[in-house]
CSV table of C-alpha atoms and ligand atoms in Angstrom, one decimal:
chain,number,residue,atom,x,y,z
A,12,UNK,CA,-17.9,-34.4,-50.5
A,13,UNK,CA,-18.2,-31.6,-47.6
A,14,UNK,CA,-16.9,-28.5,-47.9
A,15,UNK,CA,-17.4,-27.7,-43.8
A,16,UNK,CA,-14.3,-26.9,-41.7
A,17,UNK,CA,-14.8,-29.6,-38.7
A,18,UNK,CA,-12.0,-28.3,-37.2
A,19,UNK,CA,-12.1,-25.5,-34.6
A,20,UNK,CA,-9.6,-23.2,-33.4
A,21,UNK,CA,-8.9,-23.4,-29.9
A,22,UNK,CA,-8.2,-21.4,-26.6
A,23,UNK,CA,-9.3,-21.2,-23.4
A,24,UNK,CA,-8.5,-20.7,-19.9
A,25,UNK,CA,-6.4,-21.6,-17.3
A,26,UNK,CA,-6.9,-21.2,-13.4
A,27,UNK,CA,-8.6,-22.6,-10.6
A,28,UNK,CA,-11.1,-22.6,-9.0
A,29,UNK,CA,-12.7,-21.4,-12.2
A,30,UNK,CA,-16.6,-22.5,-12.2
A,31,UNK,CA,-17.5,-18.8,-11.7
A,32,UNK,CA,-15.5,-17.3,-14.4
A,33,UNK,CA,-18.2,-16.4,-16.8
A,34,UNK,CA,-15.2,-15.6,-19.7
A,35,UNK,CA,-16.0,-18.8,-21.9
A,36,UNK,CA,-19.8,-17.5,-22.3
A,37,UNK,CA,-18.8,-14.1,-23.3
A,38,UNK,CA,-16.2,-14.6,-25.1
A,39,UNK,CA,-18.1,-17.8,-27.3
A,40,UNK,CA,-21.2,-15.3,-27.5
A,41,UNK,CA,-18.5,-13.0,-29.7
A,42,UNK,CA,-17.1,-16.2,-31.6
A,43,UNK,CA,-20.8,-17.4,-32.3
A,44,UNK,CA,-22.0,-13.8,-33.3
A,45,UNK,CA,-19.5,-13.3,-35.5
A,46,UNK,CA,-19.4,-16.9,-37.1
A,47,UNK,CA,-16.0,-17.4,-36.0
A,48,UNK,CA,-14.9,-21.6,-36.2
A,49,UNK,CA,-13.1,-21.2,-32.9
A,50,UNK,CA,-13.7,-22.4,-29.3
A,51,UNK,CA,-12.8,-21.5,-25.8
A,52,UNK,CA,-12.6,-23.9,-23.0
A,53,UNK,CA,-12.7,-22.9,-19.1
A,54,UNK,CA,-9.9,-25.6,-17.9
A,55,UNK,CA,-9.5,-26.0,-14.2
A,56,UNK,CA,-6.0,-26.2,-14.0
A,57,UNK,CA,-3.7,-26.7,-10.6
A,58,UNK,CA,-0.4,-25.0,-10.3
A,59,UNK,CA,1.1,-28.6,-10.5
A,60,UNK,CA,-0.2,-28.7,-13.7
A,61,UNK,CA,0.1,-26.0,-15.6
A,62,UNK,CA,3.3,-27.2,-17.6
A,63,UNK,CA,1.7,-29.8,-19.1
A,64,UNK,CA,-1.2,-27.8,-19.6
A,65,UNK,CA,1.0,-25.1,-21.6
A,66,UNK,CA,2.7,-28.0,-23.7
A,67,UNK,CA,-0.9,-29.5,-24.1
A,68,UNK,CA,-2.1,-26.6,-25.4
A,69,UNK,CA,0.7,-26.3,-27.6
A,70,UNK,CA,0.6,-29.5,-29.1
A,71,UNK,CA,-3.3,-29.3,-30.2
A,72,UNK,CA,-2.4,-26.3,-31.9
A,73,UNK,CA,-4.3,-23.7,-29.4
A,74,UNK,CA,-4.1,-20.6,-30.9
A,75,UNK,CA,-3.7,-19.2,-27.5
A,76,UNK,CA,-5.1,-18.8,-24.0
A,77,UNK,CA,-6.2,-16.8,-20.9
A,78,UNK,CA,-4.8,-18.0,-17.3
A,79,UNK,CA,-6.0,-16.2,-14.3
A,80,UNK,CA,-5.7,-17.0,-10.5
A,81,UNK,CA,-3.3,-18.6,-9.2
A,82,UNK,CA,-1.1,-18.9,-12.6
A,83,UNK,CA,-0.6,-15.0,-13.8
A,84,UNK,CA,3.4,-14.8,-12.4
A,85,UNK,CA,3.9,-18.8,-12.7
A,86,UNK,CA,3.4,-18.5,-16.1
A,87,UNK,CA,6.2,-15.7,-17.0
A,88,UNK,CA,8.7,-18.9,-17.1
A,89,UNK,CA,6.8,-20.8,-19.4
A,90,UNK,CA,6.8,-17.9,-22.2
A,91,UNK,CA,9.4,-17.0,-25.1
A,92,UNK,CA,8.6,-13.2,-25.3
A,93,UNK,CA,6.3,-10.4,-23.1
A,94,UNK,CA,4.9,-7.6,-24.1
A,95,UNK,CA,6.2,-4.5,-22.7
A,96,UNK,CA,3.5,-3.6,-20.3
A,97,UNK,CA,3.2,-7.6,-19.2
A,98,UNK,CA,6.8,-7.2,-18.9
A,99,UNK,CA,6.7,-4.0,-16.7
A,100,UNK,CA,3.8,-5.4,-14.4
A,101,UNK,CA,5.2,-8.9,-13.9
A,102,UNK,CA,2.3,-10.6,-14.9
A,103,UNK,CA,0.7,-12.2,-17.8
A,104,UNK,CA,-3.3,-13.6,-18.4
A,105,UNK,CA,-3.3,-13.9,-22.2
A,106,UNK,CA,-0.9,-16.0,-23.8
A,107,UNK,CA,-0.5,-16.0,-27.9
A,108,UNK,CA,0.7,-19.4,-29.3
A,109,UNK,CA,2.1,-18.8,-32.5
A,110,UNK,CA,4.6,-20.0,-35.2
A,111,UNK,CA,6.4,-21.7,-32.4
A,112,UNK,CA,6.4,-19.1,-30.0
A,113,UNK,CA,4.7,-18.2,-26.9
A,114,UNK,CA,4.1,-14.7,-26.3
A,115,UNK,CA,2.7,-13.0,-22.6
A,116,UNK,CA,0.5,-10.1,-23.1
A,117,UNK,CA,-1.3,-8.7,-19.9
A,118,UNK,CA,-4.9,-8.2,-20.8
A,119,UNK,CA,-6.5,-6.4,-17.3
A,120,UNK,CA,-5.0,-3.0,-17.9
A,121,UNK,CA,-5.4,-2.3,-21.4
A,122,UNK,CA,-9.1,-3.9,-21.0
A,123,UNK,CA,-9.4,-0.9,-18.7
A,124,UNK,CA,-7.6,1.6,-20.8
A,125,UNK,CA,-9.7,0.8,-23.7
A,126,UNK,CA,-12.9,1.1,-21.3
A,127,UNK,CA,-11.5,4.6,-20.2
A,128,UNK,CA,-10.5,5.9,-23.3
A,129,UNK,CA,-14.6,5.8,-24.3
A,130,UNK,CA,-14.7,9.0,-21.9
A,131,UNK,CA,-12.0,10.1,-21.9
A,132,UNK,CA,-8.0,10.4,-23.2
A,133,UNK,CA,-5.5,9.2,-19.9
A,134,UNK,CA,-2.7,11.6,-21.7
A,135,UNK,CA,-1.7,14.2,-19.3
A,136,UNK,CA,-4.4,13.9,-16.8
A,137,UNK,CA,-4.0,13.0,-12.7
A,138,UNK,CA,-5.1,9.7,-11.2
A,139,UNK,CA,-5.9,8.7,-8.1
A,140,UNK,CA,-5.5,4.7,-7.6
A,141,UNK,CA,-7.5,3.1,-4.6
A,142,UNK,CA,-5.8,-0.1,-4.4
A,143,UNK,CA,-2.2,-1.5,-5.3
A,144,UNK,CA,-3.0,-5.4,-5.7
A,145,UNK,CA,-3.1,-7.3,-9.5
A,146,UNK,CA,-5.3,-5.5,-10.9
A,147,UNK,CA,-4.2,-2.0,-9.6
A,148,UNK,CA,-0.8,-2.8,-11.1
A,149,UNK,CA,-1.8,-3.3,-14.8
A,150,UNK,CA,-4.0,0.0,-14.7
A,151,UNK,CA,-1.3,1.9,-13.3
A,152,UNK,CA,1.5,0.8,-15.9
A,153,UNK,CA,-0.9,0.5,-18.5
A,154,UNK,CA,-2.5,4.7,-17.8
A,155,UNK,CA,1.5,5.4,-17.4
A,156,UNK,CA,2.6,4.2,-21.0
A,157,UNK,CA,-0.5,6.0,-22.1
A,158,UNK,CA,0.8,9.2,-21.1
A,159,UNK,CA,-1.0,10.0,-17.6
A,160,UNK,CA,0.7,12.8,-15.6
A,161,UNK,CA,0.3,12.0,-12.1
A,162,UNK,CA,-0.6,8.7,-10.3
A,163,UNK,CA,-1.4,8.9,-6.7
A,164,UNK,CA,-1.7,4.9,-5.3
A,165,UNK,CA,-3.9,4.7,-2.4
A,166,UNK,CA,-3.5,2.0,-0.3
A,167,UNK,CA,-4.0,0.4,3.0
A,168,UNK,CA,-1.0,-2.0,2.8
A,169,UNK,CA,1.8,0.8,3.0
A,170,UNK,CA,4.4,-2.0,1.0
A,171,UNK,CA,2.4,-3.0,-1.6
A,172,UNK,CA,1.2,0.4,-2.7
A,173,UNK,CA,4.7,1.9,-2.5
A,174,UNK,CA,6.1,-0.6,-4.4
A,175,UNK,CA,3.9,-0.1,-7.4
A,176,UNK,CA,4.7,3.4,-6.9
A,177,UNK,CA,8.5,2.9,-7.0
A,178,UNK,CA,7.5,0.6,-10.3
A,179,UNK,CA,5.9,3.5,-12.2
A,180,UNK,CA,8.1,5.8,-11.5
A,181,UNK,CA,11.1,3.8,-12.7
A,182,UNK,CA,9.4,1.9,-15.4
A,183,UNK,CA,7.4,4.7,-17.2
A,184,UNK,CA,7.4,8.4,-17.9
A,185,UNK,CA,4.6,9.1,-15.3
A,186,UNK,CA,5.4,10.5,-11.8
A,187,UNK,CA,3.6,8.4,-8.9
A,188,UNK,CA,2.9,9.3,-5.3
A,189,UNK,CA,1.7,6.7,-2.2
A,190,UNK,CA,-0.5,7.9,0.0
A,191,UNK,CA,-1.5,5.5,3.0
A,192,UNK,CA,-5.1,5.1,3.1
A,193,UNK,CA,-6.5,5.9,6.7
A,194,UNK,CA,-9.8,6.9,6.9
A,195,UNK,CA,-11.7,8.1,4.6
A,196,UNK,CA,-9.6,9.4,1.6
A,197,UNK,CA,-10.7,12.9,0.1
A,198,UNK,CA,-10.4,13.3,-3.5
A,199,UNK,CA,-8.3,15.9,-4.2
A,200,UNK,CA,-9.9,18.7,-6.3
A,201,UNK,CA,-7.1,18.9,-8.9
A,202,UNK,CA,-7.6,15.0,-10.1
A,203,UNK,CA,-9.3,14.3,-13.5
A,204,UNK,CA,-9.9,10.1,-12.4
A,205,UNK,CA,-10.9,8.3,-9.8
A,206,UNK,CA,-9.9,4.2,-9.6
A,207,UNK,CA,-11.5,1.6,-7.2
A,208,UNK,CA,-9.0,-1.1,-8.0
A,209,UNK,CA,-9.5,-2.6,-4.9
A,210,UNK,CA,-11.8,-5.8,-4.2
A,211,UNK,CA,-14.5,-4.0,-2.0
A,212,UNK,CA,-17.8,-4.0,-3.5
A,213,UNK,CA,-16.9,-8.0,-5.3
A,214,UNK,CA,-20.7,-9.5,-4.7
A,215,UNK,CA,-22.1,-7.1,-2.2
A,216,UNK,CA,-23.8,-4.0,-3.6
A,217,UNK,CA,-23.7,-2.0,-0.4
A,218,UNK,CA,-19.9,-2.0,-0.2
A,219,UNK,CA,-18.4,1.0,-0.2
A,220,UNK,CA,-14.6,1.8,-0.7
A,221,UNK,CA,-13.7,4.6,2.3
A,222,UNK,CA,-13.6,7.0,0.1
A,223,UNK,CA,-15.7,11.1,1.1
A,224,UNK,CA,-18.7,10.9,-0.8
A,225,UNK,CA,-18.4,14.9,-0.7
A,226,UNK,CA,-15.1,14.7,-2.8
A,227,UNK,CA,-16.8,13.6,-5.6
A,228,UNK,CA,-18.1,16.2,-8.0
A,229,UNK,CA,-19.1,17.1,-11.4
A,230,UNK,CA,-16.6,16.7,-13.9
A,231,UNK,CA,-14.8,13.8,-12.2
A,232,UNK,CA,-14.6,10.2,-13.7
A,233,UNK,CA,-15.2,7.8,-11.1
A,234,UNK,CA,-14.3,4.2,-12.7
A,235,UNK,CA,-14.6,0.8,-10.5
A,236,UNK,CA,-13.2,-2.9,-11.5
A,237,UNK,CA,-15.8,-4.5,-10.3
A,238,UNK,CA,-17.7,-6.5,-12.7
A,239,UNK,CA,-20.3,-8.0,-10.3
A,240,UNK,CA,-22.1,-6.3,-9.3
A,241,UNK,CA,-21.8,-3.6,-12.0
A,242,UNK,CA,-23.5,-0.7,-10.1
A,243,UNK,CA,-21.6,-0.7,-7.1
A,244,UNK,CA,-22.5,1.7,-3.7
A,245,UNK,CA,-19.2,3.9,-5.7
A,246,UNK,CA,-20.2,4.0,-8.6
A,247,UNK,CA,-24.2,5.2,-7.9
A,248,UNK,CA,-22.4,7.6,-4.7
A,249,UNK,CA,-20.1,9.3,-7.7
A,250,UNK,CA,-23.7,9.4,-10.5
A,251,UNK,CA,-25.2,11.4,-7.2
A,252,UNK,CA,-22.7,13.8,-6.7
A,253,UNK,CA,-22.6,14.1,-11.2
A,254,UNK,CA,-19.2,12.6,-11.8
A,255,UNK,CA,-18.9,10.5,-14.8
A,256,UNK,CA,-18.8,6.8,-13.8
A,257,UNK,CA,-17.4,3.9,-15.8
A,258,UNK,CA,-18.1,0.4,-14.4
A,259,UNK,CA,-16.1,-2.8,-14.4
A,260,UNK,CA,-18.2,-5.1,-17.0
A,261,UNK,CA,-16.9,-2.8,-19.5
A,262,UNK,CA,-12.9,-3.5,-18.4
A,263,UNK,CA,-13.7,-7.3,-18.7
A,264,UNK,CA,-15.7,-7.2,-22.2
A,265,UNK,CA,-12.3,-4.9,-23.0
A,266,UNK,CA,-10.3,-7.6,-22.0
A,267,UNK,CA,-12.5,-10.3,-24.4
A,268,UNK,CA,-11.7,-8.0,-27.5
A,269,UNK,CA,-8.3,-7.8,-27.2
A,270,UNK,CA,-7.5,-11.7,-26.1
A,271,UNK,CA,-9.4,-12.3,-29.7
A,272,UNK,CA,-7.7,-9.3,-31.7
A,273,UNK,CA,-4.7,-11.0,-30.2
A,274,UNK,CA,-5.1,-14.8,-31.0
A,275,UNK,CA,-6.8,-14.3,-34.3
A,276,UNK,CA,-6.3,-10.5,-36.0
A,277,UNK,CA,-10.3,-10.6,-35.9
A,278,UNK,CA,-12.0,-7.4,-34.3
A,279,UNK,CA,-15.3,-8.6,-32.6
A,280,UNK,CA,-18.7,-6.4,-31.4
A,281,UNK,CA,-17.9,-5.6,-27.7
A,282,UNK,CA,-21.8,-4.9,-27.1
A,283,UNK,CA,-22.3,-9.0,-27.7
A,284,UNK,CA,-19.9,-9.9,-25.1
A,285,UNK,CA,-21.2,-7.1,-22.7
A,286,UNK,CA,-25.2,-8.3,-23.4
A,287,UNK,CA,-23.9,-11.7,-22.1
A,288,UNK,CA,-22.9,-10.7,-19.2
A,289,UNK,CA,-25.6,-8.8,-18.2
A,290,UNK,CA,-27.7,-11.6,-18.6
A,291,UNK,CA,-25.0,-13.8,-16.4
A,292,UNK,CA,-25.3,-10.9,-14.0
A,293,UNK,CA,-28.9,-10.3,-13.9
A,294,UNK,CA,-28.1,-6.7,-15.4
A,295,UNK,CA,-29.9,-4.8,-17.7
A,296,UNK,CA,-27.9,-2.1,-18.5
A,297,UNK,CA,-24.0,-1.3,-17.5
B,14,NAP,N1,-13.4,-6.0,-14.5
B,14,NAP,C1,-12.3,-6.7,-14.8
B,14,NAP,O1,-12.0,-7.0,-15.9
B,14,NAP,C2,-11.3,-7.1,-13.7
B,14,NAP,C3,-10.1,-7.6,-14.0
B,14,NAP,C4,-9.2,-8.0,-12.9
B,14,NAP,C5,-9.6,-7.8,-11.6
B,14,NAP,N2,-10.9,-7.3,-11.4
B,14,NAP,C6,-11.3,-7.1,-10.0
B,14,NAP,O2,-10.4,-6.3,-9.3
B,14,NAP,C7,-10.5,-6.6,-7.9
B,14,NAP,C8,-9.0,-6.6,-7.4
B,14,NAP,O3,-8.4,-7.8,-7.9
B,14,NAP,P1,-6.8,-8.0,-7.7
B,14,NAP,O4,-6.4,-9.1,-8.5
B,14,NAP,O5,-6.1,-6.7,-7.8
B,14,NAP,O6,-6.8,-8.4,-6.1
B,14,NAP,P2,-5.6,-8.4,-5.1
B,14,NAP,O7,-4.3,-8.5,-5.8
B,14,NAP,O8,-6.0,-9.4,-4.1
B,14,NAP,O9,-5.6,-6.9,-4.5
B,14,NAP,C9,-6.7,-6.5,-3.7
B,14,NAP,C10,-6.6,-5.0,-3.4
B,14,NAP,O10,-7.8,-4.6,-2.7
B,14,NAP,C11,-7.4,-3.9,-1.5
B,14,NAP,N3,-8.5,-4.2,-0.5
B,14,NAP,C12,-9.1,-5.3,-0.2
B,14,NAP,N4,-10.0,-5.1,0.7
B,14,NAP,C13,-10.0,-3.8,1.0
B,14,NAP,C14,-10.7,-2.9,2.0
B,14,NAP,N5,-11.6,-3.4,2.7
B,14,NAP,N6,-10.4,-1.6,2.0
B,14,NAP,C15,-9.4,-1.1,1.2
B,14,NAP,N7,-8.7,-1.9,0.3
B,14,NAP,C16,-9.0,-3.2,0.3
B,14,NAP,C17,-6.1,-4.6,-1.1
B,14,NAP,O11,-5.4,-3.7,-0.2
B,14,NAP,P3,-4.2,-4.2,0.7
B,14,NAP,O12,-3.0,-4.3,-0.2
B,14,NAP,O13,-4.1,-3.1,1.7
B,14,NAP,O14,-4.6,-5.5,1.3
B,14,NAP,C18,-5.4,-4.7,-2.5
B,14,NAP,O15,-4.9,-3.4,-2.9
B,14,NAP,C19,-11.2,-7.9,-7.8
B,14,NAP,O16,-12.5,-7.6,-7.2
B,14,NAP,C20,-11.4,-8.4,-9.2
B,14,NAP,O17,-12.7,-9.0,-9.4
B,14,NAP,C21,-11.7,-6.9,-12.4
């Protein structure tokens, strides 16, 4: 008689469209590496049907799942419990099924914070935030509860950004400014960190936030979302100029470690997951 477990343990993702989300190769490069009996399936699911996807998922015993674009603030009803930063930003994309219960976790900061953390320690120093959309949101909350001093949220859209700056500075023990981005912004000498949370840069290498490139200096950490590519027109302007730059591959390999501490207690390699993704990306080195 076999021994073997023929049984997996589930999760997955839910969003659409979702053919380009590379998450189920890095994140089953991490179960395969570490010969975990658990799978992850990329699920494109519509916003008419992500009730019966939750209950779905809950009936095959999932141990939990991701859900991304367009089901992060849909999914808040569907949940018994949030963590407190998921709870603070409003959103969820990791969702822990267990003993019954459904609990919302929000991944994309503390993917970020963990990233961060490698260079440097968020508590007490000054941040300036280009960007106030999804992801600018969960980095701001998240470097707030971590103890950052100062947040300044750059931002075209004057509503947005002072919106998240009203949420920080109700929500958390950090004190946030908005600045209106007109022109190109100048980096204030006094600020430890640098944030591109915005979208520019997303698939074209030569796009450049409007940031002065003669802002940046030594000593600064520069840090950018974007995951593809990796070496964004930022990112090499800030390596010029000797800041310390952190890239987005790193926030999203983050993001795979926690979503599998979370569903299983298991602590996996982040260098697997980020090796993965370079080879998705055509990368070879972050
Ligand atoms: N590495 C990771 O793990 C990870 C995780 C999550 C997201 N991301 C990346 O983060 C980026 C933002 O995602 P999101 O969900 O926050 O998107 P979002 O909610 O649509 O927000 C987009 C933000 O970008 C700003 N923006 C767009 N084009 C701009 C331009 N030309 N100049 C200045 N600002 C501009 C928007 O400003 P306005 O408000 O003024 O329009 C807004 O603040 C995406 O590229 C995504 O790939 C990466």
């Amino acid at each position: 008689m076999s021994s073997q477990n023929f049984l997996a343990a589930l999760t997955g993702s839910f969003s659409t469209p979702c053919g380009d989300n590379p998450t189920v190769a890095m994140i089953e490069a991490a179960y395969h590496h570490h010969d975990m009996n658990a799978r992850y399936i990329n699920c494109d699911v519509k916003p008419d049907g992500l009730a019966d996807a939750i209950a779905g998922a809950v009936a095959m015993g999932w141990a939990g799942f991701n859900c991304s674009i367009p089901h992060k603030v849909a999914v808040l009803e569907h949940l018994d419990r949030l963590a407190e930063s998921a709870s603070i930003i409003g959103a969820v994309n990791c969702v822990v099924l267990r003993d019954g219960r459904r609990i919302g976790e929000n991944t994309d900061g503390k993917g970020f914070l963990a990233s961060l953390t490698g260079v440097t320690d968020p508590a007490g120093k000054r941040v300036c935030l280009l960007g106030a959309g999804g992801a600018a949101r969960a980095i701001a909350v998240e470097l707030a509860l971590a103890g950052a001093a100062h947040l300044t949220i750059v931002n075209r859209d004057a509503e947005r950004g002072q919106d998240l700056a009203a949420l920080v500075n109700e929500s958390t023990p950090a004190e946030a400014v908005f600045q209106k981005w007109t022109g190109a912004f100048t980096v204030p000498k006094d600020t430890d960190v640098l944030i591109n949370a915005t979208s520019v840069g997303l698939g074209d290498a030569k796009a450049m936030p409007d940031v002065d490139t003669d802002s940046l200096r030594p000593g600064l950490v520069v840090a950018d979302v974007i995951p593809n590519p990796p070496h964004t027109a930022l990112l090499r302007a800030a390596a010029e100029k000797g800041s310390v730059t952190l890239d987005g591959l790193g926030m999203l390999v983050n993001q795979g470690v926690i979503s599998i501490k979370l569903w299983f207690d298991a602590s996996v390699e982040p260098s697997v997951m980020a090796r993965k993704l370079q080879d998705i990306f055509g990368v070879t080195s972050a």
